PDB file of C-alpha atoms in Angstrom:
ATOM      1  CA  UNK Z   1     178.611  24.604  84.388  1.00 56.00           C
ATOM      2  CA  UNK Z   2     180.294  27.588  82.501  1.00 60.00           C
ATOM      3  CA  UNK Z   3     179.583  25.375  79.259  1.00 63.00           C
ATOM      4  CA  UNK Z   4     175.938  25.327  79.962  1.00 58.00           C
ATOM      5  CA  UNK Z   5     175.961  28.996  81.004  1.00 56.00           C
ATOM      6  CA  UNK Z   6     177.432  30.083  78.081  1.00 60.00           C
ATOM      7  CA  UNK Z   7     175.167  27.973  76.065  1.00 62.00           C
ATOM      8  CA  UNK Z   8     171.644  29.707  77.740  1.00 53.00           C
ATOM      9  CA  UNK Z   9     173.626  32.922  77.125  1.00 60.00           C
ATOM     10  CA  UNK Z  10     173.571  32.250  73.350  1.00 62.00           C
ATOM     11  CA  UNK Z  11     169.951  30.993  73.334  1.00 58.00           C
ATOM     12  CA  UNK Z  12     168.243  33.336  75.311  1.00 61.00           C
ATOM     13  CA  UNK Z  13     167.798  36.207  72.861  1.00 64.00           C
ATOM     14  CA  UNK Z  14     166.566  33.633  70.407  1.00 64.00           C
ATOM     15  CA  UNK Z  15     164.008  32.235  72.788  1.00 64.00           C
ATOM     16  CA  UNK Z  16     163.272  36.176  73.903  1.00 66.00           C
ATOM     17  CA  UNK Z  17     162.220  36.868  70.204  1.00 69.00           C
ATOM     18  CA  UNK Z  18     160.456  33.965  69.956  1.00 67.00           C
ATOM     19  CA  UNK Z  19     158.333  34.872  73.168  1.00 73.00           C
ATOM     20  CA  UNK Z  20     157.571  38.387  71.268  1.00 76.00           C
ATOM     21  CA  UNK Z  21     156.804  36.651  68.261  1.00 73.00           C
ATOM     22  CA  UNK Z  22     154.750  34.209  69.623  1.00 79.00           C
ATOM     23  CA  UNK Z  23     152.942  36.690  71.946  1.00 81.00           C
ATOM     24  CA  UNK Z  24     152.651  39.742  68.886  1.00 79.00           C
ATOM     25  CA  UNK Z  25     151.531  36.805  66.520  1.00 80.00           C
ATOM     26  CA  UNK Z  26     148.570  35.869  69.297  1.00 83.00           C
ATOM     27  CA  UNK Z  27     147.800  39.399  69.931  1.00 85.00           C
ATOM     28  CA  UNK Z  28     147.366  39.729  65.675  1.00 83.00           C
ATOM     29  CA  UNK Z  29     145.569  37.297  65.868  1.00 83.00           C
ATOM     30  CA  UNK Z  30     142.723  37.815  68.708  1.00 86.00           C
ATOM     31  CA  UNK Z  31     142.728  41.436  67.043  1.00 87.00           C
ATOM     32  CA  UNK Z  32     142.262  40.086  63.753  1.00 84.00           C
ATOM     33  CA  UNK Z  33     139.677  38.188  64.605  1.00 84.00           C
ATOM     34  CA  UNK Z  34     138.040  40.105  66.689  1.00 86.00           C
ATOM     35  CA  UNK Z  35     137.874  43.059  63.941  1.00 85.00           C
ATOM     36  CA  UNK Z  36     136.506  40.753  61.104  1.00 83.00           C
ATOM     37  CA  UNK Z  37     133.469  39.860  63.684  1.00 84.00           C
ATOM     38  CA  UNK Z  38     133.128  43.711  64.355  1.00 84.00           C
ATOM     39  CA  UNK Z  39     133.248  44.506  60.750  1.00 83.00           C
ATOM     40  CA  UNK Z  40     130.884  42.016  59.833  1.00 82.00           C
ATOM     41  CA  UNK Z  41     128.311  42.887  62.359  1.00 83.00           C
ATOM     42  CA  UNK Z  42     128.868  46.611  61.384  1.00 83.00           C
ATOM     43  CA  UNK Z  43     128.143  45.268  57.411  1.00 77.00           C
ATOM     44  CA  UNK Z  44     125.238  43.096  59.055  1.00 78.00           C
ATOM     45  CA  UNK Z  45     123.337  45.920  61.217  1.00 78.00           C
ATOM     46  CA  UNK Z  46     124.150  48.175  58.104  1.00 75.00           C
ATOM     47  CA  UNK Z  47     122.999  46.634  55.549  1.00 70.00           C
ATOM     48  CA  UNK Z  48     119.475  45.622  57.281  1.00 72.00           C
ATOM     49  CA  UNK Z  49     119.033  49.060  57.705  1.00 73.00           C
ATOM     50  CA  UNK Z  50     119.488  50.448  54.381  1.00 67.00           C
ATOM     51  CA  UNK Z  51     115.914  50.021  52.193  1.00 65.00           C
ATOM     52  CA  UNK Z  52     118.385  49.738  49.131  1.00 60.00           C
ATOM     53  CA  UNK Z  53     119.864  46.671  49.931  1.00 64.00           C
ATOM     54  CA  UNK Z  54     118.423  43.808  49.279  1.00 62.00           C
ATOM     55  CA  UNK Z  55     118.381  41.339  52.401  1.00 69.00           C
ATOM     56  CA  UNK Z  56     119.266  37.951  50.030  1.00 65.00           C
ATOM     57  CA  UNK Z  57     122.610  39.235  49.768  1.00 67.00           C
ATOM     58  CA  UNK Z  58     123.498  39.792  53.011  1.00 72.00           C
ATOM     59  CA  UNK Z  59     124.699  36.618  54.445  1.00 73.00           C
ATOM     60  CA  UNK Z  60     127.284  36.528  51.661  1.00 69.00           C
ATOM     61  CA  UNK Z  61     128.618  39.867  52.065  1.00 73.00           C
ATOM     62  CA  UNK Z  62     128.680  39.356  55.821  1.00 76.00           C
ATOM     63  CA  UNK Z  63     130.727  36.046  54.845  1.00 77.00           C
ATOM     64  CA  UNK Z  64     133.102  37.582  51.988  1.00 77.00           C
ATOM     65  CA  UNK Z  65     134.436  40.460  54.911  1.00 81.00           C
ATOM     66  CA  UNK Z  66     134.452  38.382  57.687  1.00 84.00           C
ATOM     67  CA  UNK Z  67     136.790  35.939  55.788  1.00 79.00           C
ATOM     68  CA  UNK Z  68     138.555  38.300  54.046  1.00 82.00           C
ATOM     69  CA  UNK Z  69     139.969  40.537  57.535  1.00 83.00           C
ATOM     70  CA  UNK Z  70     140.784  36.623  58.852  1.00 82.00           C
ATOM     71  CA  UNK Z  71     142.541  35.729  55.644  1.00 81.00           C
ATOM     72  CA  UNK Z  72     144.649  38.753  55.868  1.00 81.00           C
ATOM     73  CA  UNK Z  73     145.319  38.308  60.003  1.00 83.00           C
ATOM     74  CA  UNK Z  74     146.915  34.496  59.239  1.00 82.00           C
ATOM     75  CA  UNK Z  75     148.943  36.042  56.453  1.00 78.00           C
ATOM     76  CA  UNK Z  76     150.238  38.670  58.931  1.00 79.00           C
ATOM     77  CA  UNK Z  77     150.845  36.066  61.340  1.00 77.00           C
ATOM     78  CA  UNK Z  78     152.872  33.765  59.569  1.00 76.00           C
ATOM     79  CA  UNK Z  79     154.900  36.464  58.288  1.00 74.00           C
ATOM     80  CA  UNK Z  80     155.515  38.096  61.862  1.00 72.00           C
ATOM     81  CA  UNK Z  81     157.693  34.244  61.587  1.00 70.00           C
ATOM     82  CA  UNK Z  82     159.639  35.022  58.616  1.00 69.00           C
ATOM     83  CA  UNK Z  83     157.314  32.923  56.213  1.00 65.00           C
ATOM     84  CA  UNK Z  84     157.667  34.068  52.489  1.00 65.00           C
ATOM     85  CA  UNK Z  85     153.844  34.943  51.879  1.00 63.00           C
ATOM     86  CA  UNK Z  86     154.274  35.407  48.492  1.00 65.00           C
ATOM     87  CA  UNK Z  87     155.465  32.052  48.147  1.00 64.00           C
ATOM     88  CA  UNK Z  88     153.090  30.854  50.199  1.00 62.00           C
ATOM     89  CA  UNK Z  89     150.169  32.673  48.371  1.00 66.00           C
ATOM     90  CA  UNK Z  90     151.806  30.850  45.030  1.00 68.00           C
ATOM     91  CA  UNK Z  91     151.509  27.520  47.450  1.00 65.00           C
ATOM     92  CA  UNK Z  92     147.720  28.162  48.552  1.00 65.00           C
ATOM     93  CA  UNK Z  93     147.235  29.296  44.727  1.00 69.00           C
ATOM     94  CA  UNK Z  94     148.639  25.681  42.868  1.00 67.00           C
ATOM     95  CA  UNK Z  95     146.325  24.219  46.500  1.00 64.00           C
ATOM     96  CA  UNK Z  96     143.437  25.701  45.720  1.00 63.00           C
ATOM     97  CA  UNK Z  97     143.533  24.713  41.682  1.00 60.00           C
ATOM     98  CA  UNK Z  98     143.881  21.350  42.862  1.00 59.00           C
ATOM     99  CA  UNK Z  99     141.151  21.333  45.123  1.00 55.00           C
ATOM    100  CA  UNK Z 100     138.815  23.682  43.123  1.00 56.00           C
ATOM    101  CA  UNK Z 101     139.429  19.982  40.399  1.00 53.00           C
ATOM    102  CA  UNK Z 102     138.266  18.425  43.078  1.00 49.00           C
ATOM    103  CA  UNK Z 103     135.420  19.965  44.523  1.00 49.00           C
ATOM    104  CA  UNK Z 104     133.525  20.950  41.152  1.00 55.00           C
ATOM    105  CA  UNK Z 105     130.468  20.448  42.661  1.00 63.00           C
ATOM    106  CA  UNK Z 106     131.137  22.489  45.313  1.00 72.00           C
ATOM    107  CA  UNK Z 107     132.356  25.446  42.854  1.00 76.00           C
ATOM    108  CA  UNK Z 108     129.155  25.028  41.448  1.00 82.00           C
ATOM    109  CA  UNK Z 109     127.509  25.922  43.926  1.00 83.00           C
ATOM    110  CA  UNK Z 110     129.223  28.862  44.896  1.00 81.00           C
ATOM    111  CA  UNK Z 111     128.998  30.028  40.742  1.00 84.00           C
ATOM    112  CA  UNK Z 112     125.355  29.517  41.220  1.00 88.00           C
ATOM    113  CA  UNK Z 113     124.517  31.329  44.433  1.00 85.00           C
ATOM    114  CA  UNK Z 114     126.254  34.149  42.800  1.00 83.00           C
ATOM    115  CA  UNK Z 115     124.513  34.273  39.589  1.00 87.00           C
ATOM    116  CA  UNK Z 116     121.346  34.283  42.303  1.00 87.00           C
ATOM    117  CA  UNK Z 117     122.535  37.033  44.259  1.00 81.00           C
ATOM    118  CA  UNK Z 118     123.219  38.966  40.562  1.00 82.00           C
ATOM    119  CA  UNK Z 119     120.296  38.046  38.804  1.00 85.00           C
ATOM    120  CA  UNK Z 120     118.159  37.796  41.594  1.00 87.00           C
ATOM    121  CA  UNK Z 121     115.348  35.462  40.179  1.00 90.00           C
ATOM    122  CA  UNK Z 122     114.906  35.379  44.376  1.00 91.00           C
ATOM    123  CA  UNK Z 123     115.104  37.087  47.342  1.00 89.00           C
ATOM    124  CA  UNK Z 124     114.930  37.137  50.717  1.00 87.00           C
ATOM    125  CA  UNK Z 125     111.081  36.693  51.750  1.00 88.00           C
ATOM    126  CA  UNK Z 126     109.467  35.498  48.770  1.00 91.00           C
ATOM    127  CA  UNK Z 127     107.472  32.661  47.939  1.00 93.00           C
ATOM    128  CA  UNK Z 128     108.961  30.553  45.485  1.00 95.00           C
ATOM    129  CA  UNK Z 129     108.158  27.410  43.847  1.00 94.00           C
ATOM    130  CA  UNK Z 130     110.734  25.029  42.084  1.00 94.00           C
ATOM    131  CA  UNK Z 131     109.796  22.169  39.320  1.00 93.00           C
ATOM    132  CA  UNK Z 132     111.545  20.589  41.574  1.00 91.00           C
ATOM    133  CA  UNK Z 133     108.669  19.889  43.616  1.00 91.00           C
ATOM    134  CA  UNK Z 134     110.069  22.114  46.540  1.00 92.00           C
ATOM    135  CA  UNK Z 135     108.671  25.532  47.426  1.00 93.00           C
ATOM    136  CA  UNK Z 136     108.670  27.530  50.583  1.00 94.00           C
ATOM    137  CA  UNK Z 137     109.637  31.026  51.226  1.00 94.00           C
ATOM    138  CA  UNK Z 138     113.481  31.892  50.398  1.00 93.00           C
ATOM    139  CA  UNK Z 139     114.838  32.707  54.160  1.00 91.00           C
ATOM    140  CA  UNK Z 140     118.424  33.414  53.240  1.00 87.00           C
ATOM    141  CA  UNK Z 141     120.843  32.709  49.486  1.00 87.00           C
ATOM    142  CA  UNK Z 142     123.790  32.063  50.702  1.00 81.00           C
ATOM    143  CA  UNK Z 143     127.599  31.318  49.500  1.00 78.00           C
ATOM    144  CA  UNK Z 144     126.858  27.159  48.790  1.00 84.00           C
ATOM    145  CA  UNK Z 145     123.583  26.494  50.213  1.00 88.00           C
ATOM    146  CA  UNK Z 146     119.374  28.326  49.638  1.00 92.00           C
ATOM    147  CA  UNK Z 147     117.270  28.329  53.057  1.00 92.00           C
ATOM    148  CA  UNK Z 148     113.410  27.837  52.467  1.00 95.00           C
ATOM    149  CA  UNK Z 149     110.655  27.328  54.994  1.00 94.00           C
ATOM    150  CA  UNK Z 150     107.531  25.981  53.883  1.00 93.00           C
ATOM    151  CA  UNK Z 151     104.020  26.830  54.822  1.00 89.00           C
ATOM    152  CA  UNK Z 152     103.912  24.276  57.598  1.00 91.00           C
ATOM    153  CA  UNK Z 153     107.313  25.389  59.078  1.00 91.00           C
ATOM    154  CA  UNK Z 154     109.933  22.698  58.199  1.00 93.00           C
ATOM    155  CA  UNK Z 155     113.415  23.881  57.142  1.00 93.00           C
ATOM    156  CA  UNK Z 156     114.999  22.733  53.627  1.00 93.00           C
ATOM    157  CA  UNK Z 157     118.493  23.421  52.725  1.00 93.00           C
ATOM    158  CA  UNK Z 158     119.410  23.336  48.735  1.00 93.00           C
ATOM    159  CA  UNK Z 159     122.622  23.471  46.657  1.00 91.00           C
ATOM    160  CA  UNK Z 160     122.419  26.301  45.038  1.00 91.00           C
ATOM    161  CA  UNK Z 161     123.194  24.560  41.627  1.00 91.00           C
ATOM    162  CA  UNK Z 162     119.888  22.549  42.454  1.00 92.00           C
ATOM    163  CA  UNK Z 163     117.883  25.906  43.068  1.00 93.00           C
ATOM    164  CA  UNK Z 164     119.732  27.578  39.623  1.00 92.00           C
ATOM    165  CA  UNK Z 165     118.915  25.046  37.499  1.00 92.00           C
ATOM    166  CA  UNK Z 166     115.200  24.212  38.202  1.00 94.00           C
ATOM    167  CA  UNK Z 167     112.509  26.404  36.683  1.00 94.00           C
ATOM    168  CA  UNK Z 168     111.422  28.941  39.322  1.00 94.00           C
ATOM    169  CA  UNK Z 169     107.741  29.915  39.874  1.00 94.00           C
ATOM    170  CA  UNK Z 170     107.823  33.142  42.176  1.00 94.00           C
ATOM    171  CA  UNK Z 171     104.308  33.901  43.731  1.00 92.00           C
ATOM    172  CA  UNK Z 172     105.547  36.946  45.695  1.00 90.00           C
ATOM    173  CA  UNK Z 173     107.435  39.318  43.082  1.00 89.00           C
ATOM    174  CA  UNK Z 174     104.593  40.720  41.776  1.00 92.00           C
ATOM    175  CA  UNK Z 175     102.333  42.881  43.288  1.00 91.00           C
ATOM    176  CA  UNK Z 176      99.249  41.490  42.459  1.00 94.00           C
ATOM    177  CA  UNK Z 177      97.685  37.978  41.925  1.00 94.00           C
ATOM    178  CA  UNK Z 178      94.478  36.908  39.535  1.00 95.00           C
ATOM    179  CA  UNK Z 179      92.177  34.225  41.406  1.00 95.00           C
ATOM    180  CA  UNK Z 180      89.734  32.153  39.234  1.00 96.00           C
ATOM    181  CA  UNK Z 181      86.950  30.020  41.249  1.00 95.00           C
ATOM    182  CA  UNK Z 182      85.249  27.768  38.690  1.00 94.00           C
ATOM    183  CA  UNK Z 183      81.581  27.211  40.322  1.00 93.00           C
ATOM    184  CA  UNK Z 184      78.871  25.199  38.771  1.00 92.00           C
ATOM    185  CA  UNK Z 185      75.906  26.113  38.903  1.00 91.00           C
ATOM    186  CA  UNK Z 186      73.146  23.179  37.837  1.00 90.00           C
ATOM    187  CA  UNK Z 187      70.811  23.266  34.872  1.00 88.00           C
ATOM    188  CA  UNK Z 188      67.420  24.666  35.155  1.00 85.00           C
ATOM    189  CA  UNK Z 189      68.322  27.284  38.127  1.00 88.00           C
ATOM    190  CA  UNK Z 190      68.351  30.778  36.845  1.00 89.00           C
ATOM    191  CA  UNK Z 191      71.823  31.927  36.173  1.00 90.00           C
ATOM    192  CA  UNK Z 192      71.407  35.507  36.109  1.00 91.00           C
ATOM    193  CA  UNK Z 193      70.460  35.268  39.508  1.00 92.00           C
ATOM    194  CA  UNK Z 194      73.561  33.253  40.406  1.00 92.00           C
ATOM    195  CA  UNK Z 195      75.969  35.300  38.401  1.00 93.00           C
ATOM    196  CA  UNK Z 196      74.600  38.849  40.155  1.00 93.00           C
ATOM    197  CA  UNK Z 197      75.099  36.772  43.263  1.00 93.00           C
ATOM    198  CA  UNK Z 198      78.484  35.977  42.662  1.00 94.00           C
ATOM    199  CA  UNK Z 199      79.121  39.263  41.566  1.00 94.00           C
ATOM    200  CA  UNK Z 200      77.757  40.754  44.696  1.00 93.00           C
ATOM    201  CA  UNK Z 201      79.847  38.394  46.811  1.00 94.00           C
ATOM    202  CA  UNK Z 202      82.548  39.661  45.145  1.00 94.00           C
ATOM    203  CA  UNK Z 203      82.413  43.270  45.324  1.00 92.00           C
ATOM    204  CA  UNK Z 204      81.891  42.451  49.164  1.00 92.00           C
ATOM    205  CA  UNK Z 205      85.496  41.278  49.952  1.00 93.00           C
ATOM    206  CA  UNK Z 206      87.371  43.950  51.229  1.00 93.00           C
ATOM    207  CA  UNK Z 207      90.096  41.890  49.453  1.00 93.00           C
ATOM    208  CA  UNK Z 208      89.227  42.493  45.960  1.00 94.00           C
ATOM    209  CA  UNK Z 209      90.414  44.747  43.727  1.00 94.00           C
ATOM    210  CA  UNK Z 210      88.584  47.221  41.471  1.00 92.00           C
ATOM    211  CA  UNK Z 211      91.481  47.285  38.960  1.00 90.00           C
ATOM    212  CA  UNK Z 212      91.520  45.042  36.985  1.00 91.00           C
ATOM    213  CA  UNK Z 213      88.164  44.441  37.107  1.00 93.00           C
ATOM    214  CA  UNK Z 214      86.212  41.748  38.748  1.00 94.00           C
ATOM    215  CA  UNK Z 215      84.703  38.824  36.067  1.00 94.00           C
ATOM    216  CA  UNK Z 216      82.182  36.395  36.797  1.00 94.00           C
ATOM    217  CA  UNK Z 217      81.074  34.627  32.733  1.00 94.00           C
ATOM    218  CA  UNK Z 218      79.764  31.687  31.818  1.00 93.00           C
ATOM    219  CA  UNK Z 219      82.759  29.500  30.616  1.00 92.00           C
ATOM    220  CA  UNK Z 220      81.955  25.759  29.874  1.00 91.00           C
ATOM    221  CA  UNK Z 221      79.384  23.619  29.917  1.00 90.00           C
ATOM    222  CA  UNK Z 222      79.360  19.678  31.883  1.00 87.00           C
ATOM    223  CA  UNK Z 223      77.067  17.260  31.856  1.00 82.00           C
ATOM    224  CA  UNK Z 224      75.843  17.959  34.786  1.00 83.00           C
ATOM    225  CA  UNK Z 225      75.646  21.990  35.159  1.00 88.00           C
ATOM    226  CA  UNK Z 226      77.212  25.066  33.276  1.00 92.00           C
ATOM    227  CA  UNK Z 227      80.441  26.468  34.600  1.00 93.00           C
ATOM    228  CA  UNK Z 228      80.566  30.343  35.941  1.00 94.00           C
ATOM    229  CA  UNK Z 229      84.098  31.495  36.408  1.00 95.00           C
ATOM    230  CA  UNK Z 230      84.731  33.825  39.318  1.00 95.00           C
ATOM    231  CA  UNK Z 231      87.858  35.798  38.383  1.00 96.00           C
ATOM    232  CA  UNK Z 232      89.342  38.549  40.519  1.00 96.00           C
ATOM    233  CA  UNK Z 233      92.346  40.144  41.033  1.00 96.00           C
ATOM    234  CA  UNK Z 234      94.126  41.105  44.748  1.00 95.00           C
ATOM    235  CA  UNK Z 235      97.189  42.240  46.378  1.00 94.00           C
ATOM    236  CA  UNK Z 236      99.859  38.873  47.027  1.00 91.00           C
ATOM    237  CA  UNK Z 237      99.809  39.437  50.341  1.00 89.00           C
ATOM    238  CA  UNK Z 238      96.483  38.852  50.544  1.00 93.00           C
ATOM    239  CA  UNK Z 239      95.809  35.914  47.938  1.00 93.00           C
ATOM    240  CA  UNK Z 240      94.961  33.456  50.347  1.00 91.00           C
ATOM    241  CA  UNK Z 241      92.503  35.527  52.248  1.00 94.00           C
ATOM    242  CA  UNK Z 242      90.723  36.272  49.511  1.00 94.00           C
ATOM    243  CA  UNK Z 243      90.907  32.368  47.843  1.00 94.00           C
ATOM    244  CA  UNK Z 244      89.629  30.770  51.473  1.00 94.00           C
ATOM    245  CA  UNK Z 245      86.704  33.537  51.892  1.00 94.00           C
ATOM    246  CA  UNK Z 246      85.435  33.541  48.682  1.00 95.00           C
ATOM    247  CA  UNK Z 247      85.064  29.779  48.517  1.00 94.00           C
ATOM    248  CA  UNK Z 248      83.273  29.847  52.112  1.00 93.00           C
ATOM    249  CA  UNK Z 249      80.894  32.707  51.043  1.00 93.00           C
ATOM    250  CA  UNK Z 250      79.933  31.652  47.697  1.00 93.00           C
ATOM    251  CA  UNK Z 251      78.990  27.952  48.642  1.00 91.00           C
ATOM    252  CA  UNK Z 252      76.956  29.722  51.851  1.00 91.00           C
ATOM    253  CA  UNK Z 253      75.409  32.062  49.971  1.00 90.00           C
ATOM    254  CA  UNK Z 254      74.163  29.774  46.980  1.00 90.00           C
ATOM    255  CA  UNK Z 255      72.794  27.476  49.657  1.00 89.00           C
ATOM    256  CA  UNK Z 256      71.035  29.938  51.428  1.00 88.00           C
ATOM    257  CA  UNK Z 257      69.097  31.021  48.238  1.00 87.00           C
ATOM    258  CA  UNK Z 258      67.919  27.728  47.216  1.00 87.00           C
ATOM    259  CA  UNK Z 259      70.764  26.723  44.503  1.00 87.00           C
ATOM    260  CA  UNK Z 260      72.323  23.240  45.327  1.00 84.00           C
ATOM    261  CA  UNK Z 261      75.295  22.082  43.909  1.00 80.00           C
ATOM    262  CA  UNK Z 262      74.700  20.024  40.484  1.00 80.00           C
ATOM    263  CA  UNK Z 263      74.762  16.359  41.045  1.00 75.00           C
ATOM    264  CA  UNK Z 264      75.963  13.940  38.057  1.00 69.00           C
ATOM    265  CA  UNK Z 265      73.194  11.900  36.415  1.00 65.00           C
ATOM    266  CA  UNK Z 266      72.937   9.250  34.123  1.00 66.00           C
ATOM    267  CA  UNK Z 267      69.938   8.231  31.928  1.00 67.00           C
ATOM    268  CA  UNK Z 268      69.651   4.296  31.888  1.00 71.00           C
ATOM    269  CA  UNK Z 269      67.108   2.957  29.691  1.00 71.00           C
ATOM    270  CA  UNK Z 270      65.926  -0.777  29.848  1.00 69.00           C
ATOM    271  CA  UNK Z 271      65.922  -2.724  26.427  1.00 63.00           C
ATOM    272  CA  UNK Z 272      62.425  -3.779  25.081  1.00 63.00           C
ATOM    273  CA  UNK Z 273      62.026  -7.575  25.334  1.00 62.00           C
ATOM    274  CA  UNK Z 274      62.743  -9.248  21.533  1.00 58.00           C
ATOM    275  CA  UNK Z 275      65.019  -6.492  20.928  1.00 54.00           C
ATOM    276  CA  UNK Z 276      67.947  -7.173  18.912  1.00 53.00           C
ATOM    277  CA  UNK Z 277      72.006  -7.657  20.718  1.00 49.00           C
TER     278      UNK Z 277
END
């Protein structure tokens, strides 16, 4: 009994700093974590305020502290246990090499979305349009993976590498867009009368803009009709507007002054009897 005593004696300091440790290493922990969500919805709320920031990069930055505060809170923790953290940094160094080898693919992505974050070919809210075949408008950029919704609301997630190297066709970054309407107009109907109706149809859209200036010209001739192009410039935000009320008005108003659409003919000629094969 005095063996066993003695014994508990000599262990019970040890297992008293162990308690501590155990309990200061949990409380480091639930801090740490809870400060890396505070600081990141602090870098969040602050950087959706600010004008000057540009909304692609903030899921990454919200990522890089979040991550950073946690990385620092398991390195405190382990050594609140006596763990050599520079060895183990050395250890999670010679780790990471091996799986960075590994995961190339992955790397590549995470190279890419930061060349997209520096060079910005997209961002946040903006129509894009890959030669891919995918386009959609860019919801978020973030650390491995691009977020686009397309027009009829599905979701795609991209590699970044995929979204880097494809040629990207951005409808959004300007401010402006040019709109051409080729409409035919058939042979025989006067076409001054159709092109100072087109014009007129034009000038109507609240849509339009005066500078650059409206065209409507003759530009090709078919078989069946000569081509007018209708060409006219408008803000992006308003492209389609303009593209779905122009083609409604001009087709209305052409009918509704007596000009029908041309309609293709062909000539067929009989051969005289005795004629020649």
């Amino acid at each position: 009994m005095e063996e066993a005593l003695k014994e508990f004696n000599a262990w019970a300091p040890k297992l008293v700093d162990l308690g501590l440790n155990l309990a200061v290493a949990l409380l480091i922990l639930i801090i740490g974590w809870w400060v890396s969500s505070l600081l990141g919805s602090w870098v969040r709320r602050a950087a959706t305020r600010s004008k000057k920031i540009d909304p692609t990069i903030v899921p990454m930055f919200y990522s890089t502290v979040v991550w950073t505060v946690r990385i620092f809170t398991v390195i405190a923790v382990l050594a609140r246990f006596g763990v050599q953290t520079a060895s183990l940094i050395a250890v999670l160094g010679a780790a990471g090499l091996a799986v960075g080898l590994a995961l190339q693919g992955t790397l590549q992505n995470i190279a890419a979305g930061i060349m997209l974050l520096i060079l910005r070919p997209i961002r946040a809210g903006e129509y894009v349009a890959l030669s891919t075949g995918v386009d959609g408008t860019v919801e978020e950029v973030g650390l491995f993976l691009t977020r686009l919704i397309q027009v009829d609301g599905i979701h795609l997630t991209l590699p970044n590498s995929t979204v880097w190297n494809a040629t990207i066709t951005n409808y959004s970054r300007n401010k402006t867009r040019r709109l051409d309407i080729p409409v035919p107009v058939r042979y025989g109907d006067n076409l001054e009368v159709v092109v100072a109706k087109l014009r007129a149809i034009v000038d109507a859209r609240p849509e339009t803009l005066k500078d650059p200036e409206p065209l409507v010209k003759v530009v090709d001739y078919k078989e069946n009709g000569v081509v007018v192009n209708v060409r006219v410039w408008t803000e992006s935000a308003k492209y389609w507007d303009l593209r779905w009320g122009l083609y409604q008005d001009i087709r209305k108003s052409l009918e509704d002054a007596g000009f029908q659409p041309p309609i293709p003919m062909r000539e067929i000629q009989n051969a005289k009897p005795g004629a020649a094969a």
